[in-house]
Coordinates of C-alpha atoms and ligand atoms in Angstrom, one line a residue:
M1 CA -21.2 -17.8 17.1
Q2 CA -22.1 -14.4 18.4
D3 CA -20.8 -15.4 21.9
I4 CA -17.4 -16.4 20.6
I5 CA -17.1 -13.1 18.7
E6 CA -18.1 -11.1 21.8
K7 CA -15.6 -13.0 23.9
A8 CA -12.9 -12.3 21.3
K9 CA -13.8 -8.6 21.3
K10 CA -13.6 -8.4 25.0
T11 CA -10.7 -10.7 25.9
H12 CA -8.8 -11.1 22.7
I13 CA -8.3 -14.7 23.7
L14 CA -9.8 -17.7 21.9
S15 CA -9.2 -21.5 22.1
K16 CA -8.3 -23.4 19.0
N17 CA -11.8 -24.9 18.9
E18 CA -13.4 -21.5 19.0
I19 CA -11.2 -20.3 16.2
V20 CA -12.1 -23.3 14.0
K21 CA -15.8 -22.6 14.7
L22 CA -15.3 -19.0 13.4
L23 CA -13.4 -20.3 10.4
K24 CA -16.3 -22.6 9.5
N25 CA -19.0 -19.9 9.9
N26 CA -20.1 -17.7 7.1
S27 CA -21.6 -14.6 8.5
D28 CA -20.4 -11.0 8.2
D29 CA -20.4 -10.6 12.0
L30 CA -16.8 -11.7 12.2
F31 CA -15.7 -9.0 9.6
N32 CA -17.8 -6.3 11.3
A33 CA -16.3 -7.2 14.7
A34 CA -12.8 -7.1 13.3
D35 CA -13.5 -3.7 11.7
E36 CA -14.8 -2.4 15.1
V37 CA -11.7 -3.6 16.9
R38 CA -9.5 -2.2 14.3
K39 CA -11.2 1.2 14.6
N40 CA -11.0 1.2 18.4
F41 CA -7.4 0.1 18.7
V42 CA -5.6 1.5 15.7
G43 CA -8.0 4.1 14.4
D44 CA -8.9 5.1 10.9
G45 CA -5.4 5.9 9.6
I46 CA -4.0 3.7 6.8
H47 CA -0.3 3.3 6.9
L48 CA 1.3 3.3 3.4
R49 CA 4.5 1.4 3.1
A50 CA 6.5 1.9 -0.2
L51 CA 7.6 -1.5 -1.4
I52 CA 10.9 -1.9 -3.3
E53 CA 11.5 -5.3 -4.8
F54 CA 15.2 -5.0 -5.2
S55 CA 16.0 -8.5 -6.4
N56 CA 14.0 -11.6 -7.5
I57 CA 16.9 -14.0 -7.1
C58 CA 16.1 -16.8 -4.7
K59 CA 18.0 -19.9 -3.7
N60 CA 14.9 -21.5 -2.2
N61 CA 12.4 -23.7 -3.9
C62 CA 9.1 -23.2 -2.1
H63 CA 6.6 -25.3 -4.0
Y64 CA 4.0 -22.5 -4.4
C65 CA 6.2 -19.6 -5.5
G66 CA 6.9 -18.4 -9.0
L67 CA 10.3 -17.0 -8.0
R68 CA 11.6 -20.5 -6.8
A69 CA 15.2 -21.2 -7.9
E70 CA 14.2 -24.0 -10.2
N71 CA 11.9 -21.8 -12.3
T72 CA 14.1 -21.0 -15.3
N73 CA 11.4 -18.9 -16.9
V74 CA 12.2 -16.0 -14.7
E75 CA 14.6 -13.3 -15.8
R76 CA 16.5 -12.6 -12.7
Y77 CA 17.6 -9.1 -11.7
V78 CA 19.3 -7.1 -8.9
L79 CA 18.9 -3.4 -8.6
S80 CA 22.1 -1.4 -7.9
K81 CA 22.7 0.3 -4.7
D82 CA 22.2 3.7 -6.4
E83 CA 18.9 2.6 -7.9
I84 CA 17.6 1.4 -4.6
I85 CA 18.5 4.6 -2.8
K86 CA 17.0 6.7 -5.6
L87 CA 13.7 4.8 -5.4
A88 CA 13.7 5.3 -1.6
K89 CA 14.3 9.0 -2.0
N90 CA 11.4 9.3 -4.5
A91 CA 9.2 7.5 -2.1
V92 CA 10.1 9.8 0.8
D93 CA 9.6 12.8 -1.5
M94 CA 6.2 11.4 -2.3
G95 CA 5.3 11.3 1.4
F96 CA 5.9 7.7 2.3
R97 CA 7.1 7.2 5.8
T98 CA 8.2 3.6 5.5
I99 CA 10.4 1.9 2.9
V100 CA 10.0 -1.9 2.6
M101 CA 13.0 -3.6 0.9
Q102 CA 12.1 -7.0 -0.3
S103 CA 13.9 -9.7 -2.3
G104 CA 14.1 -13.4 -2.7
E105 CA 16.4 -15.2 -0.3
S106 CA 19.8 -15.1 -1.9
K107 CA 22.3 -12.8 -0.1
V108 CA 22.9 -10.9 -3.4
F109 CA 24.1 -8.2 -1.0
S110 CA 26.1 -9.0 2.0
A111 CA 24.8 -7.7 5.3
D112 CA 27.5 -5.0 5.3
T113 CA 26.6 -3.8 1.8
L114 CA 22.9 -3.7 2.8
A115 CA 23.9 -1.9 6.0
D116 CA 25.5 0.8 3.8
I117 CA 22.3 1.2 1.8
L118 CA 20.2 1.4 5.0
L119 CA 22.5 4.1 6.4
E120 CA 22.0 6.2 3.2
I121 CA 18.2 5.7 3.3
K122 CA 18.2 6.8 7.0
K123 CA 19.8 10.1 5.9
L124 CA 16.7 11.0 3.9
N125 CA 14.5 13.7 5.3
P126 CA 12.1 13.0 7.0
T127 CA 13.8 9.8 8.1
P128 CA 11.7 6.9 7.0
A129 CA 11.2 3.7 8.9
I130 CA 12.8 0.7 7.1
T131 CA 11.3 -2.7 6.8
L132 CA 13.3 -5.6 5.5
S133 CA 11.8 -8.7 3.9
I134 CA 14.8 -10.7 2.7
G135 CA 14.4 -14.1 4.4
E136 CA 16.4 -16.2 6.8
L137 CA 19.7 -14.8 8.0
T138 CA 22.2 -15.4 10.8
T139 CA 21.7 -13.7 14.2
E140 CA 24.9 -11.7 13.4
E141 CA 23.5 -10.5 10.1
Y142 CA 20.2 -9.4 11.7
K143 CA 22.3 -7.5 14.3
I144 CA 24.3 -5.7 11.7
L145 CA 21.1 -4.6 9.8
K146 CA 19.4 -3.5 13.0
K147 CA 22.4 -1.4 13.9
A148 CA 22.4 0.2 10.4
G149 CA 18.8 1.4 10.9
A150 CA 16.4 -1.4 10.0
D151 CA 13.3 -1.0 12.2
R152 CA 11.1 -3.9 11.1
F153 CA 11.5 -7.3 9.5
L154 CA 8.9 -9.4 7.6
L155 CA 9.3 -13.2 7.6
R156 CA 6.2 -15.2 7.1
I157 CA 6.1 -18.5 8.9
E158 CA 3.9 -19.6 5.9
T159 CA 2.4 -22.5 7.8
T160 CA 2.9 -23.8 11.3
D161 CA 1.9 -27.3 10.2
K162 CA 5.3 -28.9 10.3
E163 CA 4.5 -31.7 7.9
L164 CA 3.2 -29.3 5.3
Y165 CA 6.1 -27.0 6.0
K166 CA 8.5 -29.8 5.2
K167 CA 6.6 -30.9 2.1
Y168 CA 6.4 -27.4 0.5
H169 CA 9.8 -26.1 1.6
P170 CA 12.6 -28.5 0.4
N171 CA 15.9 -27.9 2.1
M172 CA 14.4 -25.5 4.5
D173 CA 13.9 -26.0 8.3
F174 CA 10.9 -24.9 10.2
E175 CA 12.9 -24.6 13.4
N176 CA 15.4 -22.2 11.8
R177 CA 12.6 -20.0 10.6
A178 CA 11.2 -19.9 14.1
R179 CA 14.7 -19.1 15.4
C180 CA 14.9 -16.2 13.0
L181 CA 11.6 -14.8 14.3
K182 CA 12.8 -15.2 17.9
D183 CA 16.1 -13.5 17.1
L184 CA 14.3 -10.6 15.4
K185 CA 12.1 -10.1 18.5
E186 CA 15.1 -10.2 20.8
L187 CA 16.9 -7.7 18.7
D188 CA 14.0 -5.3 19.1
Y189 CA 12.8 -5.3 15.5
E190 CA 9.1 -4.9 14.9
V191 CA 8.4 -8.4 13.6
G192 CA 6.0 -9.2 10.9
T193 CA 5.0 -12.8 10.0
G194 CA 2.0 -14.4 8.4
C195 CA 0.7 -17.4 6.5
L196 CA -0.6 -18.6 3.2
V197 CA -4.3 -19.6 3.2
G198 CA -5.5 -22.5 1.1
L199 CA -2.4 -24.6 0.5
P200 CA -3.3 -28.1 -0.6
E201 CA -4.0 -30.3 2.5
Q202 CA -4.0 -27.4 4.9
T203 CA -6.8 -27.8 7.4
L204 CA -8.8 -25.3 9.4
E205 CA -7.2 -26.7 12.5
S206 CA -3.8 -25.8 11.1
L207 CA -4.9 -22.3 10.3
A208 CA -6.2 -22.0 13.8
D209 CA -2.7 -23.0 15.0
D210 CA -1.2 -20.4 12.7
I211 CA -3.3 -17.7 14.4
L212 CA -2.4 -18.9 17.8
F213 CA 1.3 -18.9 16.8
F214 CA 1.0 -15.2 15.8
K215 CA -0.4 -14.5 19.2
E216 CA 2.1 -16.6 21.0
I217 CA 5.1 -14.8 19.5
N218 CA 3.3 -11.5 19.9
A219 CA 3.9 -10.5 16.3
D220 CA 3.7 -6.8 15.5
M221 CA 2.5 -7.2 12.0
I222 CA 0.7 -10.0 10.2
G223 CA 0.4 -10.5 6.5
I224 CA -2.2 -13.0 5.3
G225 CA -2.9 -13.9 1.7
P226 CA -4.7 -16.6 -0.2
F227 CA -2.5 -19.1 -2.0
I228 CA -2.7 -18.5 -5.8
P229 CA -1.3 -21.3 -8.0
H230 CA 1.5 -20.3 -10.4
K231 CA 1.9 -22.2 -13.7
D232 CA 5.7 -22.7 -13.3
T233 CA 5.5 -24.4 -9.9
P234 CA 4.9 -27.9 -8.6
L235 CA 1.5 -26.7 -7.2
K236 CA 0.4 -25.5 -10.7
D237 CA -2.7 -27.7 -10.7
A238 CA -3.7 -27.1 -7.1
K239 CA -7.1 -25.5 -6.3
G240 CA -5.8 -22.4 -4.6
G241 CA -7.1 -20.6 -1.5
S242 CA -10.3 -18.8 -1.3
F243 CA -10.6 -15.1 -0.7
E244 CA -13.2 -15.6 2.0
L245 CA -11.2 -18.0 4.1
A246 CA -8.1 -15.7 3.9
L247 CA -10.3 -12.8 5.0
K248 CA -11.6 -14.8 8.0
V249 CA -8.0 -15.7 9.1
M250 CA -7.2 -12.0 8.9
A251 CA -10.2 -10.9 10.8
I252 CA -9.7 -13.4 13.6
T253 CA -6.0 -12.3 13.8
R254 CA -7.3 -8.7 14.3
L255 CA -9.6 -9.8 17.1
L256 CA -6.7 -11.7 18.9
L257 CA -4.0 -9.1 18.3
P258 CA -6.0 -5.9 18.4
N259 CA -3.3 -3.3 18.1
I260 CA -1.0 -4.8 15.5
N261 CA -0.5 -3.6 11.9
I262 CA -2.3 -5.8 9.3
P263 CA -1.8 -5.2 5.6
A264 CA -4.5 -5.6 3.0
T265 CA -2.3 -7.8 0.9
T266 CA -1.8 -7.7 -2.8
A267 CA -2.8 -11.3 -3.1
M268 CA -6.3 -10.4 -1.7
E269 CA -6.6 -7.9 -4.6
A270 CA -5.2 -10.2 -7.2
L271 CA -7.8 -12.8 -6.3
K272 CA -10.8 -10.5 -6.0
E273 CA -11.6 -7.2 -7.5
N274 CA -11.7 -4.6 -4.7
G275 CA -10.3 -7.3 -2.4
R276 CA -8.0 -4.9 -0.7
I277 CA -10.8 -2.5 0.2
I278 CA -12.8 -5.4 1.6
A279 CA -9.8 -6.4 3.7
L280 CA -9.4 -2.8 5.0
Q281 CA -13.0 -3.0 6.1
S282 CA -12.5 -6.4 7.8
G283 CA -9.5 -5.6 10.1
A284 CA -6.6 -4.4 7.9
N285 CA -5.0 -1.0 8.3
V286 CA -1.9 -1.0 6.1
V287 CA -1.4 -0.9 2.3
M288 CA 2.0 -1.6 0.6
P289 CA 2.1 0.2 -2.8
N290 CA 4.8 -1.3 -5.0
I291 CA 7.1 1.5 -6.2
T292 CA 9.5 -0.7 -8.1
L293 CA 9.8 0.6 -11.7
D294 CA 7.7 -1.1 -14.3
N295 CA 10.6 -2.6 -16.3
V296 CA 11.5 -4.9 -13.4
R297 CA 8.2 -5.1 -11.6
K298 CA 6.9 -7.7 -14.1
K299 CA 9.7 -10.0 -13.2
Y300 CA 8.6 -10.3 -9.6
E301 CA 5.7 -12.7 -10.3
I302 CA 5.4 -14.7 -7.1
Y303 CA 1.8 -15.6 -8.2
P304 CA -0.3 -14.7 -11.3
G305 CA -2.1 -11.4 -11.2
K306 CA 0.3 -9.9 -8.7
T307 CA 2.2 -7.6 -11.0
S308 CA -1.0 -6.1 -12.4
V309 CA -2.4 -4.9 -9.1
T310 CA -2.3 -1.1 -9.3
Y311 CA -2.5 1.7 -6.8
D312 CA -4.2 4.3 -9.0
N313 CA -6.8 6.3 -7.2
L314 CA -6.0 4.7 -3.9
E315 CA -6.4 7.9 -1.8
N316 CA -9.9 8.4 -3.3
K317 CA -10.9 4.9 -2.6
L318 CA -9.7 5.1 1.0
Q319 CA -11.6 8.4 1.4
Q320 CA -14.7 6.8 0.2
I321 CA -14.6 4.2 3.0
G322 CA -13.9 6.9 5.6
R323 CA -10.3 6.3 6.0
I324 CA -7.3 8.7 6.0
I325 CA -3.7 8.2 5.0
S326 CA -1.6 8.3 8.1
K327 CA 1.2 10.8 8.3
D328 CA 3.4 9.0 10.8
C329 CA 5.7 5.9 10.4
G330 CA 3.0 3.7 11.9
F331 CA 4.8 1.7 14.5
R332 CA 2.7 -0.7 16.5
G333 CA 1.3 1.3 19.4
D334 CA 1.3 4.6 17.5
S335 CA -2.4 4.2 17.8
P336 CA -5.2 6.2 19.3
L337 CA -5.9 3.7 22.1
T338 CA -4.2 5.8 24.7
L339 CA -5.7 8.9 23.3
N340 CA -9.3 8.1 22.6
P341 CA -11.2 7.3 25.7
S342 CA -14.1 5.5 24.0
P343 CA -12.6 2.0 23.9
L344 CA -11.6 2.2 27.5
G345 CA -15.2 2.7 28.6
R346 CA -15.6 5.9 30.6
G347 CA -15.2 5.5 34.3
K348 CA -15.2 1.7 34.3
H349 CA -12.3 1.0 36.5
P350 CA -11.7 -2.8 36.2
R351 CA -11.7 -2.5 32.4
K352 CA -9.2 0.3 32.6
I353 CA -6.9 -1.8 34.7
K354 CA -7.1 -4.6 32.1
Q355 CA -6.3 -2.1 29.3
A356 CA -3.4 -0.8 31.3
R357 CA -2.1 -4.3 31.7
Y358 CA -2.5 -4.9 28.0
L359 CA -0.6 -1.7 27.2
R360 CA 2.2 -2.7 29.5
K361 CA 2.6 -5.9 27.6
N362 CA 2.6 -4.1 24.2
M363 CA 4.8 -1.1 24.6
T364 CA 6.2 0.7 21.6
P365 CA 9.9 0.5 20.9
Q366 CA 10.3 4.0 22.3
E367 CA 8.3 3.3 25.4
R368 CA 10.4 0.2 26.0
K369 CA 13.6 2.2 25.6
L370 CA 12.6 4.9 28.1
W371 CA 11.2 2.2 30.5
N372 CA 14.5 0.3 30.4
T373 CA 16.2 3.5 31.5
I374 CA 13.9 4.6 34.3
K375 CA 12.6 1.3 35.7
N376 CA 13.8 -0.2 39.0
N377 CA 14.5 3.3 40.6
Q378 CA 17.5 3.7 38.2
I379 CA 17.4 7.4 38.1
N380 CA 17.9 9.3 41.4
N381 CA 16.0 6.5 43.1
L382 CA 12.8 7.7 41.6
K383 CA 10.1 5.1 41.5
F384 CA 8.3 5.1 38.1
K385 CA 5.3 3.0 37.2
R386 CA 4.2 2.4 33.6
Q387 CA 0.8 2.5 31.9
H388 CA -1.0 3.6 35.0
P389 CA -4.7 4.4 35.1
I390 CA -5.5 7.9 36.5
G391 CA -9.2 8.7 36.4
E392 CA -10.4 7.9 33.0
Y393 CA -7.0 8.1 31.4
I394 CA -4.0 5.8 31.2
V395 CA -0.7 7.6 31.5
D396 CA 2.6 6.2 30.0
F397 CA 4.9 6.6 33.0
I398 CA 4.3 8.1 36.4
C399 CA 6.3 8.9 39.5
I400 CA 3.6 9.2 42.1
E401 CA 5.9 10.5 44.8
K402 CA 7.0 13.5 42.7
R403 CA 3.6 13.8 41.0
L404 CA 5.3 13.6 37.7
I405 CA 3.9 12.0 34.5
L406 CA 5.9 11.2 31.3
E407 CA 4.1 10.9 28.1
I408 CA 5.5 9.7 24.8
D409 CA 3.9 11.1 21.6
G410 CA 3.9 9.5 18.2
G411 CA 2.8 11.4 15.1
Q412 CA -0.9 10.8 15.8
H413 CA -0.9 13.5 18.4
N414 CA -0.7 16.0 15.5
Y415 CA -4.3 15.4 14.5
K416 CA -6.4 18.4 15.5
K417 CA -8.9 16.2 17.3
N418 CA -6.1 14.6 19.3
I419 CA -4.4 17.9 20.2
R420 CA -7.7 18.9 21.8
Y421 CA -8.0 15.6 23.6
D422 CA -4.4 15.9 24.8
N423 CA -5.1 19.4 26.2
E424 CA -8.1 18.2 28.0
R425 CA -6.2 15.3 29.4
T426 CA -3.3 17.5 30.6
K427 CA -5.8 19.9 32.2
Y428 CA -7.4 17.0 34.1
L429 CA -4.0 15.6 35.2
N430 CA -2.8 19.0 36.3
S431 CA -6.0 19.4 38.3
R432 CA -5.1 16.3 40.2
G433 CA -1.7 17.8 41.0
F434 CA 0.4 16.1 38.3
Q435 CA 2.9 17.8 36.1
V436 CA 3.0 16.3 32.6
L437 CA 6.2 16.1 30.5
R438 CA 5.7 15.2 26.9
F439 CA 8.4 13.8 24.6
W440 CA 8.3 12.8 21.0
N441 CA 9.2 9.3 19.7
N442 CA 12.1 11.1 17.9
D443 CA 13.4 12.5 21.1
I444 CA 13.6 9.0 22.7
D445 CA 15.4 7.7 19.6
N446 CA 17.9 10.5 19.3
N447 CA 18.2 12.3 22.6
L448 CA 17.5 10.0 25.6
E449 CA 20.2 11.7 27.7
G450 CA 18.6 15.0 27.2
I451 CA 15.2 13.5 28.3
I452 CA 16.7 12.1 31.5
E453 CA 18.3 15.5 32.3
K454 CA 15.0 17.2 31.7
I455 CA 13.2 14.7 34.1
L456 CA 15.9 15.3 36.7
S457 CA 15.7 19.0 36.4
V458 CA 11.9 19.0 36.9
Ligands
5AD1 N1 0.3 -17.3 -3.8 C1 0.2 -16.4 -2.8 N2 1.2 -16.0 -2.1 C2 2.4 -16.5 -2.3 N3 3.6 -16.3 -1.7 C3 4.5 -17.0 -2.4 N4 3.9 -17.7 -3.3 C4 2.6 -17.4 -3.3 C5 1.5 -17.8 -4.1 N5 1.6 -18.7 -5.1 C6 3.8 -15.4 -0.6 C7 4.6 -16.1 0.5 C8 5.8 -15.3 0.7 C9 5.4 -14.0 0.2 C10 6.6 -13.1 -0.3 O1 4.6 -14.3 -0.9 O2 3.8 -16.1 1.7 O3 6.2 -15.1 2.1
SF4_2 FE1 12.0 -17.7 -2.5 FE2 10.3 -16.4 -0.9 FE3 9.5 -17.5 -3.2 FE4 10.2 -19.1 -1.2 S1 8.5 -17.6 -1.2 S2 10.8 -19.3 -3.3 S3 11.9 -17.9 -0.2 S4 10.9 -15.8 -2.9

């Protein structure tokens, strides 16, 4: 078993057979390895996402979900535009840097109305990242919402086993769901997906396929939770998923997609006391506190136990396990990988090249935006390379001919330790005759032209 874990830690690639073996095994080594990879690739910061459940109306009838359309025991609600914006403002005032807007699938708001809400939320200061979790839409609708400021989208594939998918999702189409995920990627959303663990008849092989699917679509976020039977659903008498198996699926996902964001899901906590903290020590790095007001919160009962999970004392609990609350928006790649030399292995060149290749494949949205503008000698015929190893560092972009390096900074550069590290790094690069220009993610988002001018002037 240890050899499979070592391979996963090194290469982040496993076969289906190897994944199944890990799923069958019951040692803590898997969780410890996932925790180590989490620490090396995304650091100790926990990203908090403020969750607003703005409507529980759903037209679908997923067999496992308490909000399914045919469940007449649910009192349905929709928050008003003003209520949503007010909740978002409170969240930003409390220090949250991401707002997650979640609802059943119903189109209670048209894409245009939602776009108006997003535009208002984007005016808040500091501007939060916005995640949507509102189900399957048309390509055009995803486009409208992206343009209005949505940064991320959560859409769990639920299971990649097509037979099971069909069985538990009447009138839904696996291919359309996959189309949605593809659209979202192409539209440059950060894409979150995930699966339920422990559905009746679900096999370990099918869970392995789910994990390989996450890797194949290069998802940016993965939410995994155990299936918990709800009394008002066709699966009311089913056994339900186990916490341990869900934790294994999550840990293997961390090994295979080392720099993504993985929430410690509410279902983990609902099933096991302290489940969220255990998840955070087994690969997870995100928590999504629910900030919907109590009067409607109880009406969003997807599974039993969900609405009583609390967030009291969270900061303390995180501190106790040596974790800190992150101050930035927590996009994928806003991680210390490029800052902290330890995971790169000092002076080991081949490994560095591999890491650089990895980073090239997994650029942040801002890196991609700048790269699209400067690649192929587009500006003044300057030849830029990306994620290029120099000594023991990997620089974001480099024009070797002009000895110019461009670095993009996310919020994590604010930490004291990182400022010191950045200074050392700049000193070293200067000593090799390179000039380093640093830009903030914000600059790339809002003032790309200014950045190009600056590069040209230098
Ligand atoms: N148990 C656990 N998770 C569930 N979900 C829906 N029903 C259940 C359940 N009974 C999850 C689905 C969905 C998310 C919003 O909640 O994966 O994508
Ligand atoms: Fe609706 Fe989502 Fe529940 Fe399915 S899982 S019934 S789409 S709220």
